[in-house]
Amino acid sequence: MSESNDIDEGFYSRQLYVLGHEAMRRMGTANVLIAGMRGLGVEIAKNVILSGVKSVTVQDEGLAEWMDFSSQFFLLASHLGQNRALSSLSQLSALNPHVHVSTHTGPLKETLLQQFQVVVLTDSSLDDQQRFGTFCHSNGIKLIVADTKGLCGQLFCDFGEEFEVLDTDGETPASAMIDHITKADPGVVTCIEQRHGFVDGSTVSLSEVCGMTKLNSYGPVDIKFLGPDSFSICDTSSFSEYEKGGVATEVKKSKILQFKPLDEALVDPELLVMTDYGKMTKHQTLHLAFQALHGFVKRVGRLPKPRSQSDAELLVAMVTELNKVSQLDQLDEGVVQSLSFTACGDLAPVNAFIGGLAAQEVMKACTGKFTPLQQWLYFDALECLPEDNSGEGEQLTESTCSPRGSRYDGQTAVFGSGFQERLGEQKYFLVGAGAIGCELLKNFALIGLGAGEGGHITVTDMDSIERSNLNRQFLFRSQDIGKQKSEVAAQAVRVMNPNMNITAHQNRLDPDSEQVYGHTFFMGLDGVAAALDNVEARVYLDGRCVQHQRPMLEGGTLGSKGHTLVVVPHLTESYGPAKTGSQNAIPLCTLKNFPHRIEHTLQWARDQFEGLYKQAAEHVNLYFRDAAGFLERTLGRGEAEALEVLEGVWGGVGGQRPQGWEDCVGWARRQWETLYNNDIAQLLHCFPSDQLTSSGLPFWSGAKRCPHPLTFDPSNTTHMDYVVAAANLYGQIYGIVGTRDCSAIRSILETVHIPAFTPKSTVKIHLTDKEMEEERESGNLDTGRLEELQMKLSSPPVNSAALLMHPIDFEKVMLQMPGM
C-alpha cells in the first residue's frame, strides 16, 4: 500500500473479497512489531507482511543455530551464528513491495514499543510478557503473545479497555423473503424460507413490503427469535394491513469488547477459550504448565531436556504448586509430563498453525473486522506421540531425542532420530502448488519429508504464476510471473532444504493423465496431499487413493474459513463421490427464471460464464481432436443434452465464429439484449405482472419477484461494463485481441444491428425442475435440427488445428476483466 493509501487491487485481489476496501485501508496504516525470529516469529511475520500492513519491524537479539532450522524457513546454513532478524530481512522484504520491513537487533524497551499499534511477542519470558503487557494495555497498544513448545501452542490477545469490532463475523448480511406480517404488538414476521438465518437480538431493516408500507421507512428494528422461519418486530397494530412481499435484511452493528491486561488475565479462568471440549482438562492444565515452564527456565536456566524424567518430575511439582491457587478440579499430570518431554522441540506444522492464528489476530487488531480472541487459547497435538513411548520401533529416550547438529534437531527432540529417518524415506505426491500447496511444500522441506535416501516428492500443477498469486502464495516473487508454479515452488523449497528430492510436473490430474499417474505410480507412493481448488479434482484424486490403498491429506480454504480431511482408505471416511443432490442446491428453474436471493444471481452468472467461455470452447476442442468419437459420446448423453452441446459446437466452427473484434462486440451487445431484455420480456409474456394462480392469488408474490426488462444505455456504466467484459472474453476464447477502450467500443456499437424481438405464445417456461425434466423425457425435441447438426459436423474442417479455442477458467480472469 502506498503513502496515498491506495490499494493495489491486482496484488490484494483475493484478500479484498474477504476484508473489503475499508478494512484494507485501515490495515494499510498499521505499524507492527514482531519480537522473536525463530520459526513461530518468521511464520507470523510472513503472514502479516503479505496481508498489507504499513510496516513490520522484526526484533531478535539471538543468533541462528541448528535447532532453528526445523521451522525457520528463511535461514540458510550460511546464516549459522548470525543474527536471526538480519538473516531473514531480505526474504521478508521481498514478500510484499508495499510493506516496509526493518529489523531491530537490540533488546525490547518501552520506547521501542511506543512506535507501534500492534506488538507481537514470541519466544519471550513471562516476566517480559507481564511487563510489556501492562505497558501496552495502558498505552493503547494491541498486544498478542504467541508461543509453541513441541506439540503444544499458546495464544493470548489484549486489545485494550475498549476495542470496537466493526463487523463481528465478516459474513454477508442475512436476508429473508417475507410471507406474512401480523398486525399486533409485537408484529410477527413469517418468512418463506424454512430458515431465516437471524438470531435473537439481531437488527433488521424491512423493505419492499406492500400494504404495511410504513415498515419500509421504519428503520432498523431489533427482533426476537420465535422459530427458524419467524421472528417478532415492533408494534404493528396501528399500521395498515399486510398485503404481500417484503424482504428482511440484517443490519450489521459494531460491538465494544473489553480486554484485561496479561497479568490479570493470567489468573482469570473465564478467559480461556475452548476450541475442543474433549480436551478441556488438558488445556486448563496447559495454562498452568506454560506458566510453570517459564518458572523452570528461570530456576534451571534452560527448558526441560527431551525425555528427561527428572525434569518432568520437577515441572509436574511446579504445576501442582500453581494449582494450589488455581484449584483446578482435575490436573492432567500426563499432559505436563508430555509437555516437559517435548518442550525443547520446535515443529514447523505447529508453528504454522499458531502463526496463522496469530497473524489473523493482528489483522483483526488493525481492521476491527472479525471478533478477536478473548483472551487465551491453547492447542496441542500430543496424540501424535506414540502411546508405548516408542517411535517406529525405536525407544524414545534422552539419547535418541538429543540434538545432533542437524537441521532436524527441533523435530528429533520430539519424535526421535529413527522417526526422522523414516520421514526422509517417504515418497509423496502433492497435487497443486497454489496457496495451500506452497505452505505444504514449505512444511515438507522443514520436516524433511522425502529428503532422505530413497525419498521423493512429486508435485504437479498446470498453472503459471500470476500477479494476484503473490499475496498468498509466498514461494513466488514478481520476477516469477509467467513461470510454472510447480517449477518455481520446487526450486524455492530446495533452497530451504538442499536435501529435498523433488520433481515438478505440469500435468492436470484427470483420466487423461493416467498414463503418467497410473497403477505403478500410485503403488510406489507412501501418501498423497491434495491442494486443489475444485471439487471434481478432489473427488477424482480421492477415488484413485482409495483404489490404490494410499492415504490422502486434503485441505481447502474459503475466505477466512478452512477445512482439513485425512483419508485412510477403509479406516476413515473418504472424500466420497460427487454429490449429485444437495439440500443446498438451487433449483435450475429458480436460477433461470425466479431468482430471489443474491446467491441465485451469483450462481446464475457463474453458470453463464462456464457455459459461454469454458464449456463451449472445451467441446469444440474435443470435437476437433476426435470428431467421430466426440459425436458418438455426445449423442449417448441423450437427445436434449446432445442438441444443446452440438448447437454450441456448431456456433464455434460454423458461420457464427467471429472474424474480428467488431464481431465480438456485436455478439456481446446481442447477448446483453437476450439476457436482460428479450428473456425477461418472454417471461412476462408467459406470466404477466398481474397474473393470478389457479387459487386466485397473485402469481408474482412470495419468492417470485416480478422482473422488468432493461433498455440498453451506452452511457450506463454497468451496461457498458458487461459489453466490454463479454466482448473481451468472447474474443479471448477465439484468440482475438480486444480492447477496454469504452469510446472505441461505443463507436462499434453504433453499427451493431439488434433484431426486433416479439414474445412467442408457444414458448413454455417451467415452474419447477420436475416439469423441466418431464419435458426432456417426453422427447418433444427438434430431432430434425439434431440430425442437421450431426450432418454438418460429420466432417471437421481441414484446418481444425488453427481453429482450436482457448477455454477460460473463471478464477483466472474474474479480476482481470472489467465488470466482473
JSON list of N, CA and C in Angstrom, two decimals, residues 402-435:
[
{"chain": "A", "resi": 402, "resn": "SER", "atom": "N", "xyz": [18.19, -36.48, 21.52]},
{"chain": "A", "resi": 402, "resn": "SER", "atom": "CA", "xyz": [19.16, -35.42, 21.77]},
{"chain": "A", "resi": 402, "resn": "SER", "atom": "C", "xyz": [19.59, -34.77, 20.46]},
{"chain": "A", "resi": 403, "resn": "PRO", "atom": "N", "xyz": [20.03, -33.51, 20.50]},
{"chain": "A", "resi": 403, "resn": "PRO", "atom": "CA", "xyz": [20.45, -32.81, 19.27]},
{"chain": "A", "resi": 403, "resn": "PRO", "atom": "C", "xyz": [21.70, -33.44, 18.66]},
{"chain": "A", "resi": 404, "resn": "ARG", "atom": "N", "xyz": [21.77, -33.37, 17.30]},
{"chain": "A", "resi": 404, "resn": "ARG", "atom": "CA", "xyz": [22.87, -33.97, 16.57]},
{"chain": "A", "resi": 404, "resn": "ARG", "atom": "C", "xyz": [23.57, -32.97, 15.65]},
{"chain": "A", "resi": 405, "resn": "GLY", "atom": "N", "xyz": [23.31, -31.69, 15.86]},
{"chain": "A", "resi": 405, "resn": "GLY", "atom": "CA", "xyz": [23.89, -30.70, 14.96]},
{"chain": "A", "resi": 405, "resn": "GLY", "atom": "C", "xyz": [23.29, -30.80, 13.57]},
{"chain": "A", "resi": 406, "resn": "SER", "atom": "N", "xyz": [21.96, -31.07, 13.51]},
{"chain": "A", "resi": 406, "resn": "SER", "atom": "CA", "xyz": [21.26, -31.27, 12.25]},
{"chain": "A", "resi": 406, "resn": "SER", "atom": "C", "xyz": [20.12, -30.26, 12.12]},
{"chain": "A", "resi": 407, "resn": "ARG", "atom": "N", "xyz": [19.71, -30.00, 10.88]},
{"chain": "A", "resi": 407, "resn": "ARG", "atom": "CA", "xyz": [18.58, -29.09, 10.67]},
{"chain": "A", "resi": 407, "resn": "ARG", "atom": "C", "xyz": [17.28, -29.66, 11.23]},
{"chain": "A", "resi": 408, "resn": "TYR", "atom": "N", "xyz": [17.26, -30.93, 11.57]},
{"chain": "A", "resi": 408, "resn": "TYR", "atom": "CA", "xyz": [16.05, -31.54, 12.09]},
{"chain": "A", "resi": 408, "resn": "TYR", "atom": "C", "xyz": [16.07, -31.70, 13.62]},
{"chain": "A", "resi": 409, "resn": "ASP", "atom": "N", "xyz": [17.03, -31.07, 14.30]},
{"chain": "A", "resi": 409, "resn": "ASP", "atom": "CA", "xyz": [17.15, -31.23, 15.75]},
{"chain": "A", "resi": 409, "resn": "ASP", "atom": "C", "xyz": [15.87, -30.87, 16.49]},
{"chain": "A", "resi": 410, "resn": "GLY", "atom": "N", "xyz": [15.18, -29.84, 16.04]},
{"chain": "A", "resi": 410, "resn": "GLY", "atom": "CA", "xyz": [13.95, -29.42, 16.70]},
{"chain": "A", "resi": 410, "resn": "GLY", "atom": "C", "xyz": [12.85, -30.45, 16.58]},
{"chain": "A", "resi": 411, "resn": "GLN", "atom": "N", "xyz": [12.91, -31.28, 15.57]},
{"chain": "A", "resi": 411, "resn": "GLN", "atom": "CA", "xyz": [11.92, -32.33, 15.37]},
{"chain": "A", "resi": 411, "resn": "GLN", "atom": "C", "xyz": [12.34, -33.64, 16.03]},
{"chain": "A", "resi": 412, "resn": "THR", "atom": "N", "xyz": [13.64, -33.92, 15.97]},
{"chain": "A", "resi": 412, "resn": "THR", "atom": "CA", "xyz": [14.16, -35.12, 16.63]},
{"chain": "A", "resi": 412, "resn": "THR", "atom": "C", "xyz": [13.91, -35.05, 18.13]},
{"chain": "A", "resi": 413, "resn": "ALA", "atom": "N", "xyz": [13.92, -33.85, 18.70]},
{"chain": "A", "resi": 413, "resn": "ALA", "atom": "CA", "xyz": [13.69, -33.68, 20.13]},
{"chain": "A", "resi": 413, "resn": "ALA", "atom": "C", "xyz": [12.31, -34.21, 20.54]},
{"chain": "A", "resi": 414, "resn": "VAL", "atom": "N", "xyz": [11.38, -34.26, 19.61]},
{"chain": "A", "resi": 414, "resn": "VAL", "atom": "CA", "xyz": [10.02, -34.71, 19.91]},
{"chain": "A", "resi": 414, "resn": "VAL", "atom": "C", "xyz": [9.83, -36.17, 19.52]},
{"chain": "A", "resi": 415, "resn": "PHE", "atom": "N", "xyz": [10.28, -36.55, 18.32]},
{"chain": "A", "resi": 415, "resn": "PHE", "atom": "CA", "xyz": [9.94, -37.87, 17.76]},
{"chain": "A", "resi": 415, "resn": "PHE", "atom": "C", "xyz": [11.11, -38.85, 17.69]},
{"chain": "A", "resi": 416, "resn": "GLY", "atom": "N", "xyz": [12.32, -38.39, 17.93]},
{"chain": "A", "resi": 416, "resn": "GLY", "atom": "CA", "xyz": [13.46, -39.28, 17.89]},
{"chain": "A", "resi": 416, "resn": "GLY", "atom": "C", "xyz": [14.11, -39.37, 16.52]},
{"chain": "A", "resi": 417, "resn": "SER", "atom": "N", "xyz": [15.32, -39.88, 16.48]},
{"chain": "A", "resi": 417, "resn": "SER", "atom": "CA", "xyz": [16.10, -39.94, 15.24]},
{"chain": "A", "resi": 417, "resn": "SER", "atom": "C", "xyz": [15.58, -40.98, 14.26]},
{"chain": "A", "resi": 418, "resn": "GLY", "atom": "N", "xyz": [15.04, -42.08, 14.77]},
{"chain": "A", "resi": 418, "resn": "GLY", "atom": "CA", "xyz": [14.52, -43.12, 13.88]},
{"chain": "A", "resi": 418, "resn": "GLY", "atom": "C", "xyz": [13.33, -42.63, 13.07]},
{"chain": "A", "resi": 419, "resn": "PHE", "atom": "N", "xyz": [12.47, -41.88, 13.72]},
{"chain": "A", "resi": 419, "resn": "PHE", "atom": "CA", "xyz": [11.31, -41.31, 13.03]},
{"chain": "A", "resi": 419, "resn": "PHE", "atom": "C", "xyz": [11.77, -40.35, 11.93]},
{"chain": "A", "resi": 420, "resn": "GLN", "atom": "N", "xyz": [12.81, -39.57, 12.21]},
{"chain": "A", "resi": 420, "resn": "GLN", "atom": "CA", "xyz": [13.32, -38.62, 11.22]},
{"chain": "A", "resi": 420, "resn": "GLN", "atom": "C", "xyz": [13.83, -39.35, 9.98]},
{"chain": "A", "resi": 421, "resn": "GLU", "atom": "N", "xyz": [14.50, -40.46, 10.19]},
{"chain": "A", "resi": 421, "resn": "GLU", "atom": "CA", "xyz": [14.99, -41.24, 9.05]},
{"chain": "A", "resi": 421, "resn": "GLU", "atom": "C", "xyz": [13.82, -41.75, 8.21]},
{"chain": "A", "resi": 422, "resn": "ARG", "atom": "N", "xyz": [12.76, -42.21, 8.88]},
{"chain": "A", "resi": 422, "resn": "ARG", "atom": "CA", "xyz": [11.61, -42.74, 8.16]},
{"chain": "A", "resi": 422, "resn": "ARG", "atom": "C", "xyz": [10.93, -41.64, 7.35]},
{"chain": "A", "resi": 423, "resn": "LEU", "atom": "N", "xyz": [10.85, -40.43, 7.90]},
{"chain": "A", "resi": 423, "resn": "LEU", "atom": "CA", "xyz": [10.28, -39.31, 7.15]},
{"chain": "A", "resi": 423, "resn": "LEU", "atom": "C", "xyz": [11.06, -39.05, 5.87]},
{"chain": "A", "resi": 424, "resn": "GLY", "atom": "N", "xyz": [12.38, -39.12, 5.96]},
{"chain": "A", "resi": 424, "resn": "GLY", "atom": "CA", "xyz": [13.19, -38.86, 4.79]},
{"chain": "A", "resi": 424, "resn": "GLY", "atom": "C", "xyz": [13.02, -39.87, 3.68]},
{"chain": "A", "resi": 425, "resn": "GLU", "atom": "N", "xyz": [12.57, -41.09, 4.03]},
{"chain": "A", "resi": 425, "resn": "GLU", "atom": "CA", "xyz": [12.39, -42.15, 3.03]},
{"chain": "A", "resi": 425, "resn": "GLU", "atom": "C", "xyz": [11.03, -42.11, 2.35]},
{"chain": "A", "resi": 426, "resn": "GLN", "atom": "N", "xyz": [10.14, -41.24, 2.80]},
{"chain": "A", "resi": 426, "resn": "GLN", "atom": "CA", "xyz": [8.78, -41.20, 2.27]},
{"chain": "A", "resi": 426, "resn": "GLN", "atom": "C", "xyz": [8.74, -40.73, 0.82]},
{"chain": "A", "resi": 427, "resn": "LYS", "atom": "N", "xyz": [7.78, -41.29, 0.08]},
{"chain": "A", "resi": 427, "resn": "LYS", "atom": "CA", "xyz": [7.52, -40.86, -1.30]},
{"chain": "A", "resi": 427, "resn": "LYS", "atom": "C", "xyz": [6.11, -40.30, -1.33]},
{"chain": "A", "resi": 428, "resn": "TYR", "atom": "N", "xyz": [5.99, -39.01, -1.63]},
{"chain": "A", "resi": 428, "resn": "TYR", "atom": "CA", "xyz": [4.70, -38.34, -1.57]},
{"chain": "A", "resi": 428, "resn": "TYR", "atom": "C", "xyz": [4.38, -37.64, -2.89]},
{"chain": "A", "resi": 429, "resn": "PHE", "atom": "N", "xyz": [3.10, -37.52, -3.15]},
{"chain": "A", "resi": 429, "resn": "PHE", "atom": "CA", "xyz": [2.59, -36.87, -4.35]},
{"chain": "A", "resi": 429, "resn": "PHE", "atom": "C", "xyz": [1.75, -35.68, -3.92]},
{"chain": "A", "resi": 430, "resn": "LEU", "atom": "N", "xyz": [2.17, -34.48, -4.29]},
{"chain": "A", "resi": 430, "resn": "LEU", "atom": "CA", "xyz": [1.41, -33.27, -3.98]},
{"chain": "A", "resi": 430, "resn": "LEU", "atom": "C", "xyz": [0.74, -32.76, -5.25]},
{"chain": "A", "resi": 431, "resn": "VAL", "atom": "N", "xyz": [-0.57, -32.59, -5.19]},
{"chain": "A", "resi": 431, "resn": "VAL", "atom": "CA", "xyz": [-1.33, -32.10, -6.34]},
{"chain": "A", "resi": 431, "resn": "VAL", "atom": "C", "xyz": [-1.77, -30.68, -6.04]},
{"chain": "A", "resi": 432, "resn": "GLY", "atom": "N", "xyz": [-1.16, -29.72, -6.72]},
{"chain": "A", "resi": 432, "resn": "GLY", "atom": "CA", "xyz": [-1.49, -28.31, -6.52]},
{"chain": "A", "resi": 432, "resn": "GLY", "atom": "C", "xyz": [-0.35, -27.58, -5.85]},
{"chain": "A", "resi": 433, "resn": "ALA", "atom": "N", "xyz": [0.10, -26.48, -6.47]},
{"chain": "A", "resi": 433, "resn": "ALA", "atom": "CA", "xyz": [1.18, -25.66, -5.91]},
{"chain": "A", "resi": 433, "resn": "ALA", "atom": "C", "xyz": [0.72, -24.22, -5.78]},
{"chain": "A", "resi": 434, "resn": "GLY", "atom": "N", "xyz": [-0.56, -24.05, -5.38]},
{"chain": "A", "resi": 434, "resn": "GLY", "atom": "CA", "xyz": [-1.08, -22.71, -5.12]},
{"chain": "A", "resi": 434, "resn": "GLY", "atom": "C", "xyz": [-0.81, -22.31, -3.69]},
{"chain": "A", "resi": 435, "resn": "ALA", "atom": "N", "xyz": [-1.79, -21.61, -3.06]},
{"chain": "A", "resi": 435, "resn": "ALA", "atom": "CA", "xyz": [-1.58, -21.09, -1.71]},
{"chain": "A", "resi": 435, "resn": "ALA", "atom": "C", "xyz": [-1.33, -22.21, -0.71]}
]
